[in-house]
Short mmCIF file of C-alpha atoms and ligand atoms in Angstrom, two decimals:
data_model
loop_
_atom_site.label_atom_id
_atom_site.label_comp_id
_atom_site.label_asym_id
_atom_site.label_seq_id
_atom_site.Cartn_x
_atom_site.Cartn_y
_atom_site.Cartn_z
CA UNK A 685 9.40 70.52 -29.07
CA UNK A 686 12.59 68.49 -28.85
CA UNK A 687 14.03 66.65 -31.81
CA UNK A 688 13.38 62.94 -32.24
CA UNK A 689 15.81 60.82 -34.27
CA UNK A 690 14.47 58.45 -36.91
CA UNK A 691 16.37 55.56 -35.28
CA UNK A 692 14.27 56.06 -32.13
CA UNK A 693 10.94 56.38 -33.92
CA UNK A 694 9.54 52.97 -32.88
CA UNK A 695 9.23 54.13 -29.27
CA UNK A 696 7.12 57.10 -30.43
CA UNK A 697 4.31 55.22 -32.21
CA UNK A 698 1.11 57.27 -32.20
CA UNK A 699 2.94 60.32 -30.75
CA UNK A 700 3.53 63.78 -32.21
CA UNK A 701 7.23 64.31 -32.89
CA UNK A 702 9.66 66.74 -34.45
CA UNK A 703 12.18 65.45 -37.00
CA UNK A 704 15.06 67.46 -38.47
CA UNK A 705 16.89 66.44 -41.57
CA UNK A 706 17.30 66.51 -45.33
CA UNK A 707 15.08 65.51 -48.24
CA UNK A 708 16.45 62.29 -49.70
CA UNK A 709 13.75 61.89 -52.32
CA UNK A 710 10.20 63.05 -52.91
CA UNK A 711 7.17 62.67 -55.14
CA UNK A 712 3.80 64.35 -55.43
CA UNK A 713 0.43 63.12 -56.48
CA UNK A 714 -2.16 65.89 -56.54
CA UNK A 715 -2.94 66.90 -52.99
CA UNK A 716 -0.46 64.43 -51.44
CA UNK A 717 3.31 64.68 -51.10
CA UNK A 718 5.62 61.84 -50.10
CA UNK A 719 8.93 63.03 -48.65
CA UNK A 720 11.78 60.66 -47.86
CA UNK A 721 13.46 62.36 -44.92
CA UNK A 722 17.00 61.47 -43.88
CA UNK A 723 18.51 62.59 -40.56
CA UNK A 724 21.73 60.57 -40.42
CA UNK A 725 20.21 57.87 -38.24
CA UNK A 726 17.77 56.59 -40.84
CA UNK A 727 15.22 57.42 -43.53
CA UNK A 728 11.48 57.75 -43.03
CA UNK A 729 8.61 58.53 -45.38
CA UNK A 730 6.67 61.66 -44.41
CA UNK A 731 3.20 61.92 -45.90
CA UNK A 732 1.82 65.41 -46.37
CA UNK A 733 -1.80 66.00 -47.26
CA UNK A 734 -2.90 69.46 -48.42
CA UNK A 735 -5.94 69.43 -46.18
CA UNK A 736 -3.96 68.58 -42.99
CA UNK A 737 -1.22 71.24 -43.12
CA UNK A 738 -1.24 75.06 -42.95
CA UNK A 739 -1.00 76.94 -46.24
CA UNK A 740 2.60 77.99 -45.47
CA UNK A 741 3.70 74.37 -44.98
CA UNK A 742 2.15 73.33 -48.28
CA UNK A 743 4.08 76.15 -49.98
CA UNK A 744 7.33 74.89 -48.44
CA UNK A 745 6.39 71.45 -49.74
CA UNK A 746 6.03 72.85 -53.27
CA UNK A 747 9.61 74.17 -53.16
CA UNK A 748 11.36 71.07 -51.81
CA UNK A 749 14.33 69.75 -53.75
CA UNK A 750 16.83 66.97 -53.04
CA UNK A 751 18.84 67.72 -49.86
CA UNK A 752 16.75 70.69 -48.74
CA UNK A 753 16.95 70.76 -44.94
CA UNK A 754 13.68 70.97 -43.02
CA UNK A 755 12.08 70.65 -39.62
CA UNK A 756 8.91 68.62 -39.76
CA UNK A 757 6.22 67.86 -37.19
CA UNK A 758 3.77 65.01 -37.40
CA UNK A 759 2.33 61.81 -35.95
CA UNK A 760 4.24 58.53 -36.04
CA UNK A 761 2.19 55.85 -37.73
CA UNK A 762 3.07 52.15 -37.95
CA UNK A 763 3.16 50.92 -41.54
CA UNK A 764 4.46 47.47 -42.33
CA UNK A 765 5.03 48.38 -45.98
CA UNK A 766 7.49 51.17 -45.08
CA UNK A 767 11.18 50.14 -45.03
CA UNK A 768 11.60 51.58 -41.54
CA UNK A 769 8.25 50.11 -40.41
CA UNK A 770 6.83 53.61 -39.74
CA UNK A 771 5.77 56.74 -41.56
CA UNK A 772 5.10 60.26 -40.40
CA UNK A 773 1.75 61.97 -40.99
CA UNK A 774 2.85 65.55 -41.37
CA UNK A 775 1.17 68.42 -39.53
CA UNK A 776 3.62 71.15 -40.59
CA UNK A 777 6.96 71.71 -42.33
CA UNK A 778 9.51 74.47 -41.85
CA UNK A 779 12.27 75.23 -44.34
CA UNK A 780 15.79 75.44 -42.86
CA UNK A 781 18.16 75.48 -45.83
CA UNK A 782 17.52 75.42 -49.56
CA UNK A 783 19.43 73.07 -51.85
CA UNK A 784 19.78 74.07 -55.47
CA UNK A 785 21.04 71.73 -58.21
CA UNK A 786 22.33 68.99 -55.90
CA UNK A 787 24.86 67.22 -58.13
CA UNK A 788 24.28 63.61 -57.05
CA UNK A 789 20.97 62.23 -58.28
CA UNK A 790 19.64 58.71 -57.80
CA UNK A 791 20.83 57.84 -61.33
CA UNK A 792 24.23 56.27 -62.04
CA UNK A 793 27.37 58.41 -61.83
CA UNK A 794 30.95 57.64 -62.85
CA UNK A 795 33.62 56.79 -60.24
CA UNK A 796 35.65 59.98 -60.76
CA UNK A 797 32.56 62.16 -60.42
CA UNK A 798 31.54 60.45 -57.19
CA UNK A 799 35.06 60.70 -55.74
CA UNK A 800 35.21 64.42 -56.63
CA UNK A 801 31.97 64.79 -54.69
CA UNK A 802 32.93 62.50 -51.83
CA UNK A 803 31.82 65.14 -49.28
CA UNK A 804 28.28 64.83 -50.70
CA UNK A 805 28.46 61.19 -51.80
CA UNK A 806 28.68 60.27 -48.09
CA UNK A 807 25.00 61.26 -47.82
CA UNK A 808 23.85 58.35 -50.00
CA UNK A 809 22.40 55.21 -48.45
CA UNK A 810 25.14 52.87 -49.63
CA UNK A 811 27.95 55.05 -48.25
CA UNK A 812 25.94 55.58 -45.12
CA UNK A 813 25.74 51.79 -44.61
CA UNK A 814 29.49 51.31 -45.18
CA UNK A 815 30.38 54.07 -42.69
CA UNK A 816 28.11 52.49 -40.08
CA UNK A 817 29.79 49.13 -40.59
CA UNK A 818 33.16 50.87 -40.28
CA UNK A 819 32.11 52.44 -37.01
CA UNK A 820 30.97 49.08 -35.66
CA UNK A 821 34.13 47.28 -36.80
CA UNK A 822 36.25 49.87 -34.96
CA UNK A 823 34.12 49.50 -31.82
CA UNK A 824 34.33 45.70 -32.04
CA UNK A 825 38.12 45.85 -32.33
CA UNK A 826 38.40 48.06 -29.25
CA UNK A 827 35.99 45.87 -27.26
CA UNK A 828 37.84 42.69 -28.24
CA UNK A 829 41.18 44.01 -26.95
CA UNK A 830 39.70 45.73 -23.92
CA UNK A 831 38.02 42.48 -22.84
CA UNK A 832 41.38 40.72 -23.12
CA UNK A 833 43.25 43.20 -20.96
CA UNK A 834 45.22 44.95 -23.73
CA UNK A 835 46.37 48.54 -23.34
CA UNK A 836 45.82 50.91 -26.26
CA UNK A 837 49.24 52.53 -26.78
CA UNK A 838 49.24 54.68 -29.88
CA UNK A 839 52.34 55.02 -32.02
CA UNK A 840 53.67 58.29 -33.46
CA UNK A 841 52.92 59.33 -37.04
CA UNK A 842 56.16 61.29 -37.60
CA UNK A 843 58.93 58.73 -37.58
CA UNK A 844 62.68 58.91 -38.18
CA UNK A 845 62.94 55.58 -40.04
CA UNK A 846 61.21 52.94 -42.16
CA UNK A 847 59.42 49.92 -40.73
CA UNK A 848 58.29 48.16 -43.89
CA UNK A 849 61.05 48.83 -46.44
CA UNK A 850 62.23 52.20 -47.69
CA UNK A 851 60.47 52.24 -51.06
CA UNK A 852 57.05 53.37 -49.89
CA UNK A 853 57.90 56.25 -47.54
CA UNK A 854 56.29 59.68 -47.55
CA UNK A 855 59.01 62.11 -46.62
CA UNK A 856 58.52 65.47 -44.99
CA UNK A 857 60.76 68.26 -43.77
CA UNK A 858 61.13 68.33 -39.98
CA UNK A 859 62.87 71.47 -38.67
CA UNK A 860 65.80 71.10 -41.02
CA UNK A 861 65.77 67.33 -40.69
CA UNK A 862 63.85 64.59 -42.48
CA UNK A 863 60.87 62.76 -41.08
CA UNK A 864 58.65 60.07 -42.59
CA UNK A 865 54.98 59.39 -42.17
CA UNK A 866 54.58 56.09 -40.34
CA UNK A 867 54.07 52.94 -42.43
CA UNK A 868 53.35 50.88 -39.29
CA UNK A 869 53.35 51.39 -35.53
CA UNK A 870 54.91 47.99 -34.92
CA UNK A 871 58.42 49.10 -34.01
CA UNK A 872 56.87 51.17 -31.20
CA UNK A 873 54.57 48.39 -30.03
CA UNK A 874 57.57 46.11 -29.40
CA UNK A 875 59.03 48.27 -26.61
CA UNK A 876 55.38 48.89 -25.66
CA UNK A 877 54.72 45.23 -24.95
CA UNK A 878 57.93 45.02 -22.91
CA UNK A 879 56.46 47.77 -20.76
CA UNK A 880 52.81 46.72 -20.61
CA UNK A 881 52.62 43.09 -21.74
CA UNK A 882 49.75 43.24 -24.20
CA UNK A 883 49.33 46.41 -26.25
CA UNK A 884 47.83 47.64 -29.50
CA UNK A 885 47.89 50.76 -31.59
CA UNK A 886 45.18 51.76 -34.00
CA UNK A 887 45.53 54.69 -36.32
CA UNK A 888 46.33 55.93 -39.80
CA UNK A 889 49.41 54.63 -41.59
CA UNK A 890 50.91 55.86 -44.83
CA UNK A 891 52.45 54.21 -47.85
CA UNK A 892 53.64 55.97 -50.98
CA UNK A 893 52.63 52.92 -52.97
CA UNK A 894 52.38 53.44 -56.69
CA UNK A 895 49.76 50.70 -56.85
CA UNK A 896 46.51 51.70 -58.46
CA UNK A 897 44.59 48.64 -57.37
CA UNK A 898 41.26 48.27 -55.61
CA UNK A 899 43.12 47.18 -52.46
CA UNK A 900 45.56 50.06 -52.02
CA UNK A 901 45.19 53.39 -50.29
CA UNK A 902 48.09 55.74 -49.57
CA UNK A 903 46.57 56.48 -46.15
CA UNK A 904 44.83 53.58 -44.40
CA UNK A 905 44.02 52.59 -40.85
CA UNK A 906 45.87 49.72 -39.27
CA UNK A 907 45.27 47.87 -36.03
CA UNK A 908 48.47 46.45 -34.56
CA UNK A 909 48.50 44.27 -31.45
CA UNK A 910 51.82 43.14 -29.98
CA UNK A 911 52.11 40.57 -27.20
CA UNK A 912 55.09 39.67 -25.01
CA UNK A 913 55.86 35.94 -24.75
CA UNK A 914 53.50 35.06 -27.61
CA UNK A 915 54.81 32.87 -30.44
CA UNK A 916 53.68 32.54 -34.07
CA UNK A 917 50.94 30.02 -33.20
CA UNK A 918 49.56 32.41 -30.58
CA UNK A 919 49.66 35.19 -33.14
CA UNK A 920 47.59 33.19 -35.64
CA UNK A 921 45.08 32.27 -32.94
CA UNK A 922 44.72 35.88 -31.82
CA UNK A 923 44.09 36.96 -35.42
CA UNK A 924 41.40 34.37 -36.07
CA UNK A 925 39.66 35.05 -32.75
CA UNK A 926 39.63 38.76 -33.55
CA UNK A 927 38.17 38.25 -37.02
CA UNK A 928 35.42 35.95 -35.73
CA UNK A 929 34.57 38.46 -33.01
CA UNK A 930 34.29 41.29 -35.57
CA UNK A 931 32.11 39.23 -37.94
CA UNK A 932 29.78 38.11 -35.14
CA UNK A 933 29.41 41.69 -33.95
CA UNK A 934 28.58 42.98 -37.43
CA UNK A 935 26.05 40.19 -38.02
CA UNK A 936 24.50 41.12 -34.69
CA UNK A 937 24.40 44.91 -35.11
CA UNK A 938 24.47 45.71 -38.83
CA UNK A 939 21.79 43.55 -40.48
CA UNK A 940 20.10 46.64 -42.01
CA UNK A 941 23.37 47.92 -43.42
CA UNK A 942 24.32 44.53 -44.88
CA UNK A 943 20.89 44.40 -46.49
CA UNK A 944 21.35 47.86 -48.03
CA UNK A 945 24.69 46.64 -49.40
CA UNK A 946 23.04 43.47 -50.72
CA UNK A 947 25.71 41.45 -48.92
CA UNK A 948 25.26 37.68 -48.97
CA UNK A 949 25.33 37.21 -45.18
CA UNK A 950 25.49 33.43 -45.43
CA UNK A 951 29.12 33.94 -46.53
CA UNK A 952 29.87 35.77 -43.29
CA UNK A 953 27.89 33.35 -41.16
CA UNK A 954 30.11 30.55 -42.46
CA UNK A 955 33.32 32.08 -41.02
CA UNK A 956 34.54 29.74 -38.23
CA UNK A 957 37.72 29.01 -36.28
CA UNK A 958 40.13 27.35 -36.76
CA UNK A 959 41.01 28.97 -40.09
CA UNK A 960 42.76 26.77 -42.64
CA UNK A 961 46.55 27.00 -42.27
CA UNK A 962 48.76 26.45 -45.29
CA UNK A 963 52.57 26.40 -45.17
CA UNK A 964 54.11 28.67 -47.81
CA UNK A 965 55.77 25.68 -49.54
CA UNK A 966 52.46 23.88 -49.70
CA UNK A 967 50.85 27.06 -51.11
CA UNK A 968 53.52 27.12 -53.86
CA UNK A 969 52.71 23.53 -54.84
CA UNK A 970 49.00 24.38 -54.87
CA UNK A 971 49.52 27.38 -57.15
CA UNK A 972 51.71 25.41 -59.55
CA UNK A 973 48.98 22.76 -59.67
CA UNK A 974 46.28 25.38 -60.23
CA UNK A 975 48.38 26.86 -63.02
CA UNK A 976 48.49 30.53 -61.94
CA UNK A 977 51.33 32.65 -63.26
CA UNK A 978 53.37 32.25 -60.05
CA UNK A 979 57.10 31.76 -59.44
CA UNK A 980 57.79 29.77 -56.24
CA UNK A 981 59.83 31.92 -53.84
CA UNK A 982 57.95 35.11 -54.73
CA UNK A 983 55.24 36.95 -52.86
CA UNK A 984 51.67 36.31 -53.96
CA UNK A 985 49.88 38.49 -56.47
CA UNK A 986 46.13 39.10 -56.49
CA UNK A 987 45.35 36.09 -58.75
CA UNK A 988 47.45 33.83 -56.48
CA UNK A 989 45.61 35.06 -53.38
CA UNK A 990 42.33 34.39 -55.12
CA UNK A 991 43.40 30.88 -56.08
CA UNK A 992 44.63 30.11 -52.54
CA UNK A 993 41.40 31.26 -50.87
CA UNK A 994 39.20 29.46 -53.39
CA UNK A 995 36.83 26.97 -51.80
CA UNK A 996 37.17 28.36 -48.25
CA UNK A 997 34.56 30.32 -46.31
CA UNK A 998 37.02 31.58 -43.69
CA UNK A 999 40.22 33.51 -44.31
CA UNK A 1000 43.18 31.27 -45.13
CA UNK A 1001 46.39 31.65 -43.14
CA UNK A 1002 49.57 31.24 -45.17
CA UNK A 1003 52.53 30.86 -42.83
CA UNK A 1004 56.32 30.65 -42.93
CA UNK A 1005 57.17 32.75 -45.99
CA UNK A 1006 60.77 32.83 -47.31
CA UNK A 1007 62.89 35.18 -45.20
CA UNK A 1008 64.11 37.05 -48.26
CA UNK A 1009 60.68 38.39 -49.23
CA UNK A 1010 59.74 39.55 -45.73
CA UNK A 1011 60.68 42.45 -43.44
CA UNK A 1012 63.98 42.60 -41.50
CA UNK A 1013 62.40 42.25 -38.04
CA UNK A 1014 60.93 38.76 -38.48
CA UNK A 1015 62.35 35.82 -36.57
CA UNK A 1016 63.36 32.72 -38.53
CA UNK A 1017 62.85 29.01 -37.91
CA UNK A 1018 65.48 27.84 -35.41
CA UNK A 1019 66.96 25.32 -37.86
CA UNK A 1020 66.20 27.19 -41.09
CA UNK A 1021 67.25 30.84 -41.54
CA UNK A 1022 65.64 30.84 -45.01
CA UNK A 1023 62.16 30.52 -43.49
CA UNK A 1024 60.52 33.30 -41.49
CA UNK A 1025 57.98 32.86 -38.67
CA UNK A 1026 55.42 34.92 -40.54
CA UNK A 1027 51.75 34.69 -41.41
CA UNK A 1028 49.35 36.38 -43.83
CA UNK A 1029 45.58 36.08 -43.63
CA UNK A 1030 43.88 36.01 -47.04
CA UNK A 1031 40.19 36.88 -47.01
CA UNK A 1032 37.71 34.80 -49.02
CA UNK A 1033 35.95 35.92 -52.23
CA UNK A 1034 39.01 37.67 -53.65
CA UNK A 1035 39.29 40.40 -50.98
CA UNK A 1036 42.99 39.66 -50.50
CA UNK A 1037 45.40 40.01 -47.58
CA UNK A 1038 43.78 41.52 -44.50
CA UNK A 1039 46.41 40.62 -41.88
CA UNK A 1040 50.19 40.42 -41.97
CA UNK A 1041 52.03 39.29 -38.86
CA UNK A 1042 55.03 37.47 -37.43
CA UNK A 1043 57.09 36.45 -34.47
CA UNK A 1044 59.82 39.09 -34.03
CA UNK A 1045 63.58 38.55 -34.03
CA UNK A 1046 64.57 38.66 -30.37
CA UNK A 1047 68.30 38.01 -30.77
CA UNK A 1048 70.24 41.30 -30.83
CA UNK A 1049 73.12 39.98 -32.98
CA UNK A 1050 70.92 38.44 -35.63
CA UNK A 1051 68.77 41.56 -35.75
CA UNK A 1052 71.81 43.81 -36.15
CA UNK A 1053 73.02 41.65 -39.01
CA UNK A 1054 69.60 41.86 -40.68
CA UNK A 1055 69.53 45.65 -40.36
CA UNK A 1056 72.89 45.70 -42.16
CA UNK A 1057 71.73 43.26 -44.85
CA UNK A 1058 68.63 45.39 -45.52
CA UNK A 1059 70.83 48.51 -45.87
CA UNK A 1060 69.07 50.25 -43.01
CA UNK A 1061 70.90 52.90 -40.91
CA UNK A 1062 71.99 51.29 -37.64
CA UNK A 1063 71.87 54.54 -35.62
CA UNK A 1064 68.18 55.00 -36.43
CA UNK A 1065 67.42 51.58 -34.93
CA UNK A 1066 69.55 51.82 -31.79
CA UNK A 1067 66.52 52.32 -29.56
CA UNK A 1068 64.79 49.36 -31.23
CA UNK A 1069 67.80 47.16 -30.52
CA UNK A 1070 67.53 48.09 -26.83
CA UNK A 1071 64.39 45.92 -26.63
CA UNK A 1072 66.76 42.96 -27.25
CA UNK A 1073 69.49 44.28 -24.99
CA UNK A 1074 67.50 44.68 -21.77
CA UNK A 1075 65.63 41.48 -21.02
CA UNK A 1076 64.90 40.16 -24.49
CA UNK A 1077 61.83 37.96 -24.81
CA UNK A 1078 59.88 36.15 -27.53
CA UNK A 1079 57.07 38.31 -28.90
CA UNK A 1080 54.70 38.50 -31.83
CA UNK A 1081 52.07 40.69 -33.37
CA UNK A 1082 50.25 41.55 -36.53
CA UNK A 1083 48.69 44.37 -38.51
CA UNK A 1084 45.09 44.25 -39.69
CA UNK A 1085 44.14 46.58 -42.54
CA UNK A 1086 40.87 48.21 -41.49
CA UNK A 1087 39.59 49.21 -44.94
CA UNK A 1088 40.35 45.82 -46.50
CA UNK A 1089 38.53 44.12 -43.65
CA UNK A 1090 35.53 46.41 -44.17
CA UNK A 1091 35.58 45.87 -47.92
CA UNK A 1092 35.39 42.10 -47.35
CA UNK A 1093 32.64 42.32 -44.71
CA UNK A 1094 30.56 44.72 -46.80
CA UNK A 1095 31.26 42.92 -50.07
CA UNK A 1096 32.42 46.27 -51.48
CA UNK A 1097 35.02 45.72 -54.17
CA UNK A 1098 37.11 48.86 -53.75
CA UNK A 1099 38.70 50.08 -50.51
CA UNK A 1100 38.14 53.70 -51.53
CA UNK A 1101 34.51 53.35 -50.42
CA UNK A 1102 35.58 52.01 -47.01
CA UNK A 1103 37.19 55.18 -45.61
CA UNK A 1104 35.39 58.54 -45.33
CA UNK A 1105 37.84 60.54 -47.43
CA UNK A 1106 40.08 58.19 -49.43
CA UNK A 1107 43.66 59.09 -50.29
CA UNK A 1108 44.80 57.41 -53.48
CA UNK A 1109 47.83 57.80 -55.70
CA UNK A 1110 46.05 60.42 -57.83
CA UNK A 1111 43.60 61.76 -55.29
CA UNK A 1112 44.15 64.19 -52.46
CA UNK A 1113 40.78 65.96 -52.73
CA UNK A 1114 38.29 66.66 -51.24
O1 LIG B 1378 51.47 43.31 -44.16
P1 LIG B 1378 51.77 44.70 -43.68
O2 LIG B 1378 52.67 45.53 -44.51
O3 LIG B 1378 52.34 44.52 -42.21
C1 LIG B 1378 52.88 45.49 -41.42
O4 LIG B 1378 52.91 46.67 -41.66
C2 LIG B 1378 53.35 44.98 -40.09
N1 LIG B 1378 54.36 45.91 -39.55
C3 LIG B 1378 52.18 44.84 -39.17
C4 LIG B 1378 52.53 44.28 -37.83
O5 LIG B 1378 53.00 43.16 -37.75
N2 LIG B 1378 52.32 45.01 -36.77
O6 LIG B 1378 50.40 45.48 -43.49
C5 LIG B 1378 49.38 44.97 -42.66
C6 LIG B 1378 48.04 45.04 -43.34
C7 LIG B 1378 47.93 44.25 -44.63
O7 LIG B 1378 47.65 42.89 -44.39
C8 LIG B 1378 46.77 44.95 -45.32
O8 LIG B 1378 45.54 44.46 -44.82
C9 LIG B 1378 46.93 46.37 -44.87
O9 LIG B 1378 47.75 46.38 -43.73
N3 LIG B 1378 47.56 47.20 -45.92
C10 LIG B 1378 46.91 48.10 -46.68
N4 LIG B 1378 45.61 48.48 -46.72
C11 LIG B 1378 45.25 49.44 -47.61
N5 LIG B 1378 46.12 50.06 -48.44
C12 LIG B 1378 47.44 49.73 -48.43
N6 LIG B 1378 48.28 50.36 -49.23
C13 LIG B 1378 47.88 48.71 -47.52
N7 LIG B 1378 49.08 48.15 -47.24
C14 LIG B 1378 48.85 47.25 -46.27
MG1 LIG B 1379 51.77 42.11 -45.86
#
């Protein structure tokens, strides 16, 4: 008999099927056993009655423990009380792999314990739901850009120089030379968009950030589109269209997962374009009025982000930050070199910055001066300056943090649950 997956069970109503998976939970009552079977695509209750199975199957049933792997045959029966809508009436069970003293039980465990057992923790229904949302967010992102004629042009991970300031670089030896793990693919997307018009990269990026907050990973996935002849307004519009597309897709395809996560979906349903846009100066006035501990001219801290997003259902776009707190590559207002053509998207409900973007400096002289002012080695950026030397053009792009976006969509407070194997300041295992 061929294997049926629990996700496809509805089509098999009344049929005999074979399921393969692991015991998620079980209970017995006399001559009946109720097994919650998990196969990665879903969970189904299998009901085993002593009188309907061979002696050998009943004996297997007596030995089942959490996460034992089994092959089970039975008849699919519709049952409106079952979470999946169906249960399996078992005709026989075969043991595949025993599971002794599985460390994660349905009771509460501490964070450190769960992170130490991340390879097993992934089997639990909450983690399962988050990983499915992650998968669907990634697919939505690719579909969004595909439909708009973008080319996926991935950036290297070994890089010779910093993109986002030198303080958060992971350094590694490279055949007698130094290399750094990429903090952002942006510098490569800029020549990319000169070649192909509309491009994006999507992959892991690395920051040696000594921040132990719920929003920081040392390895996280970033999506970075870059578009030739797009200005800051276009950049903000692209970001809000993308976010709405992702949210709609998740509401369409991940209702079960959002339910498992007890996410208030009305919050997601309320996300609409255009997103509120607040000039940095206006944001400063707002924060002073709200009385957060903020110094105008600085970057926002978590409490400031929370205060700024308060009262909005959609992410808030803060634009035109002071030049001195932003990266060297950002273009400035034509009549005001102190103000950069930048934008940050702050998610609602305290989930913080999910997008950072800008229009790029397209004037070779100004860019060279900025590289000097930021104490960056000119030689390392020669190739980057070439983008301005041979047919310079206005262009813009942004970076969307995948795990922060997932944490907002899922309503999961900490980004460490939003990536399969999180890398944090004090965690490199498993
Ligand atoms: O704002 P950031 O630093 O922007 C850039 O790197 C630009 N070069 C992107 C571009 O324009 N192509 O990072 C972009 C986003 C942030 O808004 C945040 O969502 C996420 O990346 N991010 C992190 N996510 C998890 N852990 C960290 N340590 C993160 N640092 C940034
Ligand atoms: Mg940023």
